[in-house]
């Protein structure tokens, strides 16, 4: 295989008509809405799409072959990842490489989530991400240990937050600032599921405690909805009616014993990772994009749980070890902050769409379409997760 | 190494026991905390696995490991949002424990759920018996460990 020396762009984005807890529409229907909206966004037709990639939604989404069959697509490139929200970087990077390698011209990255209190209750054979993986010899897909009562990603991550808070002296008030900040961002986003549910320090403390330091609003939402991103080579993008956004840089999840899939960071010492001082990492995503961390105009974090934001800020060097709570307290997370974070409201308040909703938001921000939550002059936006993967999109 | 005390019955989901990992669970059911030790480099490993993560060696024997340690982090799980088997058991305290020989092991701490032990609290390994004669690792506060209730826990 030989790669063509071409840039790859996001040329179109779309979502289901709504995001919500119970929309009454099947995963296929939601995904078809998002796909159709994304094609309309960039002016392409179904026949132009020759690649489809998906991370099968958790717990219930749509498999690639169902989708191509139902949508009447004829694809020469498909990719499907595990039912987790952790593949957003991978799907975009692999779709970009597929385009560069000539395996496809136009790839639609389509993803749907439906939850057990939404449309998934009508469907059999829920996958779920608790018990089955939790009984792996190595522990669950998020470091959970079902056999010891830590049988959900949230309970496992509450151990991460607990260790962090004891090690660095962070408080419940610090934790609350994350959910509150994203809830405020959500109020400016008409798609955000919790846009009309204000959150304050006082109301945060009234939320029921679920595990460890986590209250309800430290958890991302379980919801229904779909997203679609359309990728194409830069020359193809130039012919389209919308302004494309460059996939400027990528780096994968880093996977090793110290980076098990927990929502922790290396050095914190949770799971079987070593407890050490935070060691600076070299993040090649900046080199590939030709930008520095200080050039980033807005940060998008995989916030399945609130404490992920602490892990990610420190792992990517936006602040030092143990400094994330103070960084958030002094700078804020809103659109007017020095570095806005999750302007869409994040998985905590817009909804949990695997982070693909953050990528949709990044595209819209870079096209200047975000109205009252627009980051002024946004040119460089970064997607990050606690696992160390990242994308940089540029105008 | 000292034998673990049986401190109750395991009521959560049964551990997945397969031939390669059976000695661990069987050992616990007999009050022994034993893990795989690489016969090439001597590394004792956790989690269980067929290969030494340090040297790649396949050979191993089972060796008794330390049964005391201190809490690294403990949480009270108040709502069982995953496996329904835990619904009748919450609130429960679960922790990761830094054992005195350097391993970090997970397990419940049988203690007041309103007072989950803070980092550094001395604990001792024990086990909960399963119906199949296996055991599930857990911990109890060591003699003299007193834990104050934690706000918002």
PDB file of N, CA, C and O in Angstrom, chain A residues 291-360:
ATOM      1  N   UNK A 291       1.051  22.539  14.860  1.00  0.00           N
ATOM      2  CA  UNK A 291       0.630  23.570  15.818  1.00  0.00           C
ATOM      3  C   UNK A 291       1.189  23.211  17.191  1.00  0.00           C
ATOM      4  O   UNK A 291       1.672  22.095  17.416  1.00  0.00           O
ATOM      5  N   UNK A 292       1.128  24.149  18.098  1.00  0.00           N
ATOM      6  CA  UNK A 292       1.508  23.895  19.477  1.00  0.00           C
ATOM      7  C   UNK A 292       0.282  23.888  20.364  1.00  0.00           C
ATOM      8  O   UNK A 292      -0.801  24.323  19.948  1.00  0.00           O
ATOM      9  N   UNK A 293       0.485  23.423  21.585  1.00  0.00           N
ATOM     10  CA  UNK A 293      -0.649  23.377  22.520  1.00  0.00           C
ATOM     11  C   UNK A 293      -1.244  24.771  22.730  1.00  0.00           C
ATOM     12  O   UNK A 293      -2.447  24.931  22.887  1.00  0.00           O
ATOM     13  N   UNK A 294      -0.381  25.789  22.711  1.00  0.00           N
ATOM     14  CA  UNK A 294      -0.868  27.147  22.943  1.00  0.00           C
ATOM     15  C   UNK A 294      -1.699  27.682  21.780  1.00  0.00           C
ATOM     16  O   UNK A 294      -2.371  28.708  21.921  1.00  0.00           O
ATOM     17  N   UNK A 295      -1.638  27.004  20.651  1.00  0.00           N
ATOM     18  CA  UNK A 295      -2.436  27.449  19.499  1.00  0.00           C
ATOM     19  C   UNK A 295      -3.878  26.950  19.565  1.00  0.00           C
ATOM     20  O   UNK A 295      -4.712  27.366  18.741  1.00  0.00           O
ATOM     21  N   UNK A 296      -4.161  26.057  20.481  1.00  0.00           N
ATOM     22  CA  UNK A 296      -5.486  25.435  20.521  1.00  0.00           C
ATOM     23  C   UNK A 296      -6.517  26.460  20.994  1.00  0.00           C
ATOM     24  O   UNK A 296      -6.367  27.066  22.054  1.00  0.00           O
ATOM     25  N   UNK A 297      -7.544  26.644  20.202  1.00  0.00           N
ATOM     26  CA  UNK A 297      -8.590  27.637  20.510  1.00  0.00           C
ATOM     27  C   UNK A 297      -9.742  27.048  21.313  1.00  0.00           C
ATOM     28  O   UNK A 297     -10.553  27.799  21.875  1.00  0.00           O
ATOM     29  N   UNK A 298      -9.857  25.738  21.307  1.00  0.00           N
ATOM     30  CA  UNK A 298     -10.931  25.099  22.060  1.00  0.00           C
ATOM     31  C   UNK A 298     -10.587  23.631  22.247  1.00  0.00           C
ATOM     32  O   UNK A 298     -10.017  22.998  21.357  1.00  0.00           O
ATOM     33  N   UNK A 299     -10.929  23.120  23.429  1.00  0.00           N
ATOM     34  CA  UNK A 299     -10.574  21.742  23.755  1.00  0.00           C
ATOM     35  C   UNK A 299     -11.848  20.923  23.927  1.00  0.00           C
ATOM     36  O   UNK A 299     -12.817  21.386  24.539  1.00  0.00           O
ATOM     37  N   UNK A 300     -11.817  19.717  23.397  1.00  0.00           N
ATOM     38  CA  UNK A 300     -12.957  18.808  23.489  1.00  0.00           C
ATOM     39  C   UNK A 300     -12.478  17.527  24.152  1.00  0.00           C
ATOM     40  O   UNK A 300     -11.518  16.905  23.687  1.00  0.00           O
ATOM     41  N   UNK A 301     -13.131  17.174  25.250  1.00  0.00           N
ATOM     42  CA  UNK A 301     -12.669  16.091  26.118  1.00  0.00           C
ATOM     43  C   UNK A 301     -13.732  15.002  26.187  1.00  0.00           C
ATOM     44  O   UNK A 301     -14.929  15.296  26.303  1.00  0.00           O
ATOM     45  N   UNK A 302     -13.291  13.765  26.145  1.00  0.00           N
ATOM     46  CA  UNK A 302     -14.203  12.629  26.319  1.00  0.00           C
ATOM     47  C   UNK A 302     -14.627  12.572  27.787  1.00  0.00           C
ATOM     48  O   UNK A 302     -13.936  11.996  28.630  1.00  0.00           O
ATOM     49  N   UNK A 303     -15.761  13.187  28.090  1.00  0.00           N
ATOM     50  CA  UNK A 303     -16.183  13.385  29.476  1.00  0.00           C
ATOM     51  C   UNK A 303     -17.286  12.402  29.873  1.00  0.00           C
ATOM     52  O   UNK A 303     -18.326  12.801  30.377  1.00  0.00           O
ATOM     53  N   UNK A 304     -17.031  11.128  29.690  1.00  0.00           N
ATOM     54  CA  UNK A 304     -18.013  10.141  30.131  1.00  0.00           C
ATOM     55  C   UNK A 304     -18.253  10.262  31.635  1.00  0.00           C
ATOM     56  O   UNK A 304     -19.349   9.984  32.114  1.00  0.00           O
ATOM     57  N   UNK A 305     -17.207  10.682  32.350  1.00  0.00           N
ATOM     58  CA  UNK A 305     -17.327  10.993  33.776  1.00  0.00           C
ATOM     59  C   UNK A 305     -16.571  12.295  34.020  1.00  0.00           C
ATOM     60  O   UNK A 305     -15.589  12.589  33.346  1.00  0.00           O
ATOM     61  N   UNK A 306     -17.027  13.057  35.011  1.00  0.00           N
ATOM     62  CA  UNK A 306     -16.490  14.403  35.196  1.00  0.00           C
ATOM     63  C   UNK A 306     -14.983  14.403  35.375  1.00  0.00           C
ATOM     64  O   UNK A 306     -14.272  15.233  34.800  1.00  0.00           O
ATOM     65  N   UNK A 307     -14.472  13.445  36.167  1.00  0.00           N
ATOM     66  CA  UNK A 307     -13.043  13.486  36.492  1.00  0.00           C
ATOM     67  C   UNK A 307     -12.156  13.233  35.272  1.00  0.00           C
ATOM     68  O   UNK A 307     -10.951  13.494  35.320  1.00  0.00           O
ATOM     69  N   UNK A 308     -12.732  12.734  34.171  1.00  0.00           N
ATOM     70  CA  UNK A 308     -11.945  12.581  32.946  1.00  0.00           C
ATOM     71  C   UNK A 308     -11.278  13.896  32.554  1.00  0.00           C
ATOM     72  O   UNK A 308     -10.210  13.901  31.945  1.00  0.00           O
ATOM     73  N   UNK A 309     -11.940  15.004  32.875  1.00  0.00           N
ATOM     74  CA  UNK A 309     -11.403  16.306  32.461  1.00  0.00           C
ATOM     75  C   UNK A 309     -10.098  16.591  33.201  1.00  0.00           C
ATOM     76  O   UNK A 309      -9.125  17.071  32.616  1.00  0.00           O
ATOM     77  N   UNK A 310     -10.045  16.259  34.507  1.00  0.00           N
ATOM     78  CA  UNK A 310      -8.781  16.414  35.251  1.00  0.00           C
ATOM     79  C   UNK A 310      -7.684  15.575  34.597  1.00  0.00           C
ATOM     80  O   UNK A 310      -6.570  16.045  34.386  1.00  0.00           O
ATOM     81  N   UNK A 311      -8.022  14.313  34.306  1.00  0.00           N
ATOM     82  CA  UNK A 311      -7.013  13.397  33.748  1.00  0.00           C
ATOM     83  C   UNK A 311      -6.464  13.927  32.434  1.00  0.00           C
ATOM     84  O   UNK A 311      -5.266  13.910  32.173  1.00  0.00           O
ATOM     85  N   UNK A 312      -7.365  14.424  31.598  1.00  0.00           N
ATOM     86  CA  UNK A 312      -6.976  14.824  30.258  1.00  0.00           C
ATOM     87  C   UNK A 312      -6.189  16.129  30.276  1.00  0.00           C
ATOM     88  O   UNK A 312      -5.176  16.256  29.572  1.00  0.00           O
ATOM     89  N   UNK A 313      -6.627  17.091  31.074  1.00  0.00           N
ATOM     90  CA  UNK A 313      -5.892  18.366  31.156  1.00  0.00           C
ATOM     91  C   UNK A 313      -4.445  18.120  31.588  1.00  0.00           C
ATOM     92  O   UNK A 313      -3.516  18.722  31.047  1.00  0.00           O
ATOM     93  N   UNK A 314      -4.262  17.217  32.548  1.00  0.00           N
ATOM     94  CA  UNK A 314      -2.916  16.969  33.058  1.00  0.00           C
ATOM     95  C   UNK A 314      -2.115  16.111  32.085  1.00  0.00           C
ATOM     96  O   UNK A 314      -0.939  16.361  31.833  1.00  0.00           O
ATOM     97  N   UNK A 315      -2.765  15.099  31.500  1.00  0.00           N
ATOM     98  CA  UNK A 315      -2.040  14.217  30.602  1.00  0.00           C
ATOM     99  C   UNK A 315      -1.517  14.972  29.380  1.00  0.00           C
ATOM    100  O   UNK A 315      -0.420  14.710  28.898  1.00  0.00           O
ATOM    101  N   UNK A 316      -2.314  15.918  28.888  1.00  0.00           N
ATOM    102  CA  UNK A 316      -1.898  16.664  27.699  1.00  0.00           C
ATOM    103  C   UNK A 316      -1.121  17.932  28.051  1.00  0.00           C
ATOM    104  O   UNK A 316      -0.784  18.716  27.173  1.00  0.00           O
ATOM    105  N   UNK A 317      -0.848  18.124  29.349  1.00  0.00           N
ATOM    106  CA  UNK A 317       0.042  19.209  29.743  1.00  0.00           C
ATOM    107  C   UNK A 317      -0.582  20.590  29.740  1.00  0.00           C
ATOM    108  O   UNK A 317       0.140  21.591  29.760  1.00  0.00           O
ATOM    109  N   UNK A 318      -1.908  20.681  29.734  1.00  0.00           N
ATOM    110  CA  UNK A 318      -2.529  22.003  29.827  1.00  0.00           C
ATOM    111  C   UNK A 318      -2.291  22.594  31.218  1.00  0.00           C
ATOM    112  O   UNK A 318      -2.366  23.799  31.422  1.00  0.00           O
ATOM    113  N   UNK A 319      -2.039  21.708  32.186  1.00  0.00           N
ATOM    114  CA  UNK A 319      -1.639  22.155  33.511  1.00  0.00           C
ATOM    115  C   UNK A 319      -0.778  21.057  34.108  1.00  0.00           C
ATOM    116  O   UNK A 319      -0.628  19.993  33.516  1.00  0.00           O
ATOM    117  N   UNK A 320      -0.199  21.327  35.268  1.00  0.00           N
ATOM    118  CA  UNK A 320       0.682  20.349  35.890  1.00  0.00           C
ATOM    119  C   UNK A 320      -0.086  19.331  36.722  1.00  0.00           C
ATOM    120  O   UNK A 320      -1.312  19.403  36.866  1.00  0.00           O
ATOM    121  N   UNK A 321       0.679  18.413  37.290  1.00  0.00           N
ATOM    122  CA  UNK A 321       0.121  17.334  38.099  1.00  0.00           C
ATOM    123  C   UNK A 321      -0.666  17.891  39.286  1.00  0.00           C
ATOM    124  O   UNK A 321      -0.145  18.707  40.048  1.00  0.00           O
ATOM    125  N   UNK A 322      -1.895  17.448  39.425  1.00  0.00           N
ATOM    126  CA  UNK A 322      -2.724  17.874  40.562  1.00  0.00           C
ATOM    127  C   UNK A 322      -3.276  19.283  40.427  1.00  0.00           C
ATOM    128  O   UNK A 322      -3.942  19.771  41.332  1.00  0.00           O
ATOM    129  N   UNK A 323      -3.010  19.936  39.308  1.00  0.00           N
ATOM    130  CA  UNK A 323      -3.404  21.343  39.161  1.00  0.00           C
ATOM    131  C   UNK A 323      -4.729  21.542  38.430  1.00  0.00           C
ATOM    132  O   UNK A 323      -5.225  22.665  38.335  1.00  0.00           O
ATOM    133  N   UNK A 324      -5.288  20.477  37.899  1.00  0.00           N
ATOM    134  CA  UNK A 324      -6.483  20.638  37.056  1.00  0.00           C
ATOM    135  C   UNK A 324      -7.658  21.293  37.799  1.00  0.00           C
ATOM    136  O   UNK A 324      -8.322  22.171  37.240  1.00  0.00           O
ATOM    137  N   UNK A 325      -7.941  20.898  39.046  1.00  0.00           N
ATOM    138  CA  UNK A 325      -9.074  21.553  39.714  1.00  0.00           C
ATOM    139  C   UNK A 325      -8.879  23.060  39.851  1.00  0.00           C
ATOM    140  O   UNK A 325      -9.823  23.838  39.649  1.00  0.00           O
ATOM    141  N   UNK A 326      -7.662  23.489  40.185  1.00  0.00           N
ATOM    142  CA  UNK A 326      -7.380  24.914  40.299  1.00  0.00           C
ATOM    143  C   UNK A 326      -7.441  25.612  38.946  1.00  0.00           C
ATOM    144  O   UNK A 326      -7.915  26.746  38.836  1.00  0.00           O
ATOM    145  N   UNK A 327      -6.970  24.906  37.911  1.00  0.00           N
ATOM    146  CA  UNK A 327      -7.013  25.441  36.533  1.00  0.00           C
ATOM    147  C   UNK A 327      -8.465  25.724  36.149  1.00  0.00           C
ATOM    148  O   UNK A 327      -8.792  26.787  35.623  1.00  0.00           O
ATOM    149  N   UNK A 328      -9.344  24.779  36.465  1.00  0.00           N
ATOM    150  CA  UNK A 328     -10.755  24.944  36.112  1.00  0.00           C
ATOM    151  C   UNK A 328     -11.387  26.062  36.942  1.00  0.00           C
ATOM    152  O   UNK A 328     -12.134  26.898  36.429  1.00  0.00           O
ATOM    153  N   UNK A 329     -11.057  26.087  38.237  1.00  0.00           N
ATOM    154  CA  UNK A 329     -11.655  27.104  39.114  1.00  0.00           C
ATOM    155  C   UNK A 329     -11.269  28.513  38.675  1.00  0.00           C
ATOM    156  O   UNK A 329     -12.084  29.432  38.732  1.00  0.00           O
ATOM    157  N   UNK A 330     -10.031  28.682  38.235  1.00  0.00           N
ATOM    158  CA  UNK A 330      -9.585  30.038  37.916  1.00  0.00           C
ATOM    159  C   UNK A 330      -9.911  30.444  36.490  1.00  0.00           C
ATOM    160  O   UNK A 330     -10.085  31.613  36.200  1.00  0.00           O
ATOM    161  N   UNK A 331      -9.997  29.490  35.571  1.00  0.00           N
ATOM    162  CA  UNK A 331     -10.153  29.847  34.157  1.00  0.00           C
ATOM    163  C   UNK A 331     -11.557  29.610  33.617  1.00  0.00           C
ATOM    164  O   UNK A 331     -11.955  30.220  32.634  1.00  0.00           O
ATOM    165  N   UNK A 332     -12.270  28.668  34.221  1.00  0.00           N
ATOM    166  CA  UNK A 332     -13.595  28.338  33.710  1.00  0.00           C
ATOM    167  C   UNK A 332     -13.523  27.472  32.473  1.00  0.00           C
ATOM    168  O   UNK A 332     -12.439  27.213  31.927  1.00  0.00           O
ATOM    169  N   UNK A 333     -14.689  26.995  32.032  1.00  0.00           N
ATOM    170  CA  UNK A 333     -14.768  26.074  30.901  1.00  0.00           C
ATOM    171  C   UNK A 333     -15.633  26.640  29.768  1.00  0.00           C
ATOM    172  O   UNK A 333     -15.825  25.986  28.750  1.00  0.00           O
ATOM    173  N   UNK A 334     -16.175  27.834  29.955  1.00  0.00           N
ATOM    174  CA  UNK A 334     -17.165  28.372  29.026  1.00  0.00           C
ATOM    175  C   UNK A 334     -16.562  28.942  27.753  1.00  0.00           C
ATOM    176  O   UNK A 334     -15.337  29.003  27.584  1.00  0.00           O
ATOM    177  N   UNK A 335     -17.419  29.383  26.885  1.00  0.00           N
ATOM    178  CA  UNK A 335     -16.996  29.864  25.569  1.00  0.00           C
ATOM    179  C   UNK A 335     -16.142  31.125  25.689  1.00  0.00           C
ATOM    180  O   UNK A 335     -15.315  31.412  24.818  1.00  0.00           O
ATOM    181  N   UNK A 336     -16.295  31.852  26.793  1.00  0.00           N
ATOM    182  CA  UNK A 336     -15.492  33.053  26.990  1.00  0.00           C
ATOM    183  C   UNK A 336     -14.189  32.786  27.738  1.00  0.00           C
ATOM    184  O   UNK A 336     -13.408  33.706  27.966  1.00  0.00           O
ATOM    185  N   UNK A 337     -13.965  31.557  28.146  1.00  0.00           N
ATOM    186  CA  UNK A 337     -12.743  31.223  28.881  1.00  0.00           C
ATOM    187  C   UNK A 337     -11.536  31.332  27.938  1.00  0.00           C
ATOM    188  O   UNK A 337     -11.673  31.308  26.716  1.00  0.00           O
ATOM    189  N   UNK A 338     -10.361  31.417  28.553  1.00  0.00           N
ATOM    190  CA  UNK A 338      -9.137  31.464  27.746  1.00  0.00           C
ATOM    191  C   UNK A 338      -9.047  30.223  26.859  1.00  0.00           C
ATOM    192  O   UNK A 338      -8.605  30.300  25.715  1.00  0.00           O
ATOM    193  N   UNK A 339      -9.455  29.107  27.377  1.00  0.00           N
ATOM    194  CA  UNK A 339      -9.545  27.890  26.578  1.00  0.00           C
ATOM    195  C   UNK A 339     -10.920  27.262  26.823  1.00  0.00           C
ATOM    196  O   UNK A 339     -11.109  26.544  27.809  1.00  0.00           O
ATOM    197  N   UNK A 340     -11.870  27.519  25.952  1.00  0.00           N
ATOM    198  CA  UNK A 340     -13.190  26.892  26.126  1.00  0.00           C
ATOM    199  C   UNK A 340     -13.069  25.359  26.020  1.00  0.00           C
ATOM    200  O   UNK A 340     -12.265  24.849  25.243  1.00  0.00           O
ATOM    201  N   UNK A 341     -13.871  24.674  26.832  1.00  0.00           N
ATOM    202  CA  UNK A 341     -13.843  23.206  26.840  1.00  0.00           C
ATOM    203  C   UNK A 341     -15.273  22.686  26.643  1.00  0.00           C
ATOM    204  O   UNK A 341     -16.198  23.123  27.333  1.00  0.00           O
ATOM    205  N   UNK A 342     -15.445  21.776  25.718  1.00  0.00           N
ATOM    206  CA  UNK A 342     -16.743  21.126  25.468  1.00  0.00           C
ATOM    207  C   UNK A 342     -17.871  22.158  25.354  1.00  0.00           C
ATOM    208  O   UNK A 342     -18.832  22.147  26.142  1.00  0.00           O
ATOM    209  N   UNK A 343     -17.763  22.999  24.354  1.00  0.00           N
ATOM    210  CA  UNK A 343     -18.766  24.055  24.160  1.00  0.00           C
ATOM    211  C   UNK A 343     -20.150  23.493  23.839  1.00  0.00           C
ATOM    212  O   UNK A 343     -21.151  24.200  23.945  1.00  0.00           O
ATOM    213  N   UNK A 344     -20.213  22.216  23.442  1.00  0.00           N
ATOM    214  CA  UNK A 344     -21.512  21.597  23.146  1.00  0.00           C
ATOM    215  C   UNK A 344     -22.240  21.173  24.422  1.00  0.00           C
ATOM    216  O   UNK A 344     -23.424  20.859  24.382  1.00  0.00           O
ATOM    217  N   UNK A 345     -21.529  21.161  25.547  1.00  0.00           N
ATOM    218  CA  UNK A 345     -22.104  20.645  26.786  1.00  0.00           C
ATOM    219  C   UNK A 345     -21.562  19.273  27.156  1.00  0.00           C
ATOM    220  O   UNK A 345     -21.811  18.777  28.243  1.00  0.00           O
ATOM    221  N   UNK A 346     -20.823  18.666  26.226  1.00  0.00           N
ATOM    222  CA  UNK A 346     -20.145  17.409  26.529  1.00  0.00           C
ATOM    223  C   UNK A 346     -21.087  16.227  26.642  1.00  0.00           C
ATOM    224  O   UNK A 346     -22.300  16.329  26.457  1.00  0.00           O
ATOM    225  N   UNK A 347     -20.482  15.096  26.958  1.00  0.00           N
ATOM    226  CA  UNK A 347     -21.265  13.886  27.185  1.00  0.00           C
ATOM    227  C   UNK A 347     -22.098  14.039  28.454  1.00  0.00           C
ATOM    228  O   UNK A 347     -23.113  13.359  28.636  1.00  0.00           O
ATOM    229  N   UNK A 348     -21.667  14.943  29.338  1.00  0.00           N
ATOM    230  CA  UNK A 348     -22.377  15.142  30.602  1.00  0.00           C
ATOM    231  C   UNK A 348     -23.699  15.874  30.405  1.00  0.00           C
ATOM    232  O   UNK A 348     -24.639  15.667  31.160  1.00  0.00           O
ATOM    233  N   UNK A 349     -23.766  16.772  29.411  1.00  0.00           N
ATOM    234  CA  UNK A 349     -24.971  17.604  29.305  1.00  0.00           C
ATOM    235  C   UNK A 349     -25.576  17.681  27.902  1.00  0.00           C
ATOM    236  O   UNK A 349     -26.773  17.889  27.775  1.00  0.00           O
ATOM    237  N   UNK A 350     -24.756  17.534  26.841  1.00  0.00           N
ATOM    238  CA  UNK A 350     -25.387  17.451  25.517  1.00  0.00           C
ATOM    239  C   UNK A 350     -25.948  16.047  25.332  1.00  0.00           C
ATOM    240  O   UNK A 350     -27.075  15.867  24.883  1.00  0.00           O
ATOM    241  N   UNK A 351     -25.127  15.055  25.694  1.00  0.00           N
ATOM    242  CA  UNK A 351     -25.542  13.665  25.590  1.00  0.00           C
ATOM    243  C   UNK A 351     -24.345  12.802  25.245  1.00  0.00           C
ATOM    244  O   UNK A 351     -23.324  13.295  24.747  1.00  0.00           O
ATOM    245  N   UNK A 352     -24.468  11.508  25.546  1.00  0.00           N
ATOM    246  CA  UNK A 352     -23.355  10.588  25.288  1.00  0.00           C
ATOM    247  C   UNK A 352     -23.521   9.977  23.904  1.00  0.00           C
ATOM    248  O   UNK A 352     -24.273   9.030  23.715  1.00  0.00           O
ATOM    249  N   UNK A 353     -22.804  10.564  22.960  1.00  0.00           N
ATOM    250  CA  UNK A 353     -22.802  10.029  21.598  1.00  0.00           C
ATOM    251  C   UNK A 353     -21.374   9.655  21.220  1.00  0.00           C
ATOM    252  O   UNK A 353     -20.908   9.892  20.108  1.00  0.00           O
ATOM    253  N   UNK A 354     -20.680   9.089  22.208  1.00  0.00           N
ATOM    254  CA  UNK A 354     -19.366   8.500  21.958  1.00  0.00           C
ATOM    255  C   UNK A 354     -18.269   9.495  21.662  1.00  0.00           C
ATOM    256  O   UNK A 354     -17.162   9.103  21.298  1.00  0.00           O
ATOM    257  N   UNK A 355     -18.561  10.762  21.791  1.00  0.00           N
ATOM    258  CA  UNK A 355     -17.572  11.779  21.437  1.00  0.00           C
ATOM    259  C   UNK A 355     -17.728  12.244  20.000  1.00  0.00           C
ATOM    260  O   UNK A 355     -17.171  13.272  19.614  1.00  0.00           O
ATOM    261  N   UNK A 356     -18.495  11.506  19.204  1.00  0.00           N
ATOM    262  CA  UNK A 356     -18.730  11.943  17.821  1.00  0.00           C
ATOM    263  C   UNK A 356     -19.508  13.256  17.816  1.00  0.00           C
ATOM    264  O   UNK A 356     -19.375  14.052  16.889  1.00  0.00           O
ATOM    265  N   UNK A 357     -20.301  13.470  18.868  1.00  0.00           N
ATOM    266  CA  UNK A 357     -20.997  14.755  18.973  1.00  0.00           C
ATOM    267  C   UNK A 357     -20.014  15.895  19.204  1.00  0.00           C
ATOM    268  O   UNK A 357     -20.230  17.009  18.741  1.00  0.00           O
ATOM    269  N   UNK A 358     -18.915  15.619  19.915  1.00  0.00           N
ATOM    270  CA  UNK A 358     -17.890  16.653  20.081  1.00  0.00           C
ATOM    271  C   UNK A 358     -17.253  16.968  18.718  1.00  0.00           C
ATOM    272  O   UNK A 358     -16.965  18.128  18.415  1.00  0.00           O
ATOM    273  N   UNK A 359     -17.034  15.937  17.912  1.00  0.00           N
ATOM    274  CA  UNK A 359     -16.413  16.160  16.597  1.00  0.00           C
ATOM    275  C   UNK A 359     -17.355  16.950  15.688  1.00  0.00           C
ATOM    276  O   UNK A 359     -16.917  17.806  14.919  1.00  0.00           O
ATOM    277  N   UNK A 360     -18.643  16.669  15.777  1.00  0.00           N
ATOM    278  CA  UNK A 360     -19.629  17.453  15.021  1.00  0.00           C
ATOM    279  C   UNK A 360     -19.550  18.920  15.460  1.00  0.00           C
ATOM    280  O   UNK A 360     -19.531  19.845  14.630  1.00  0.00           O
TER     281      UNK A 360
END
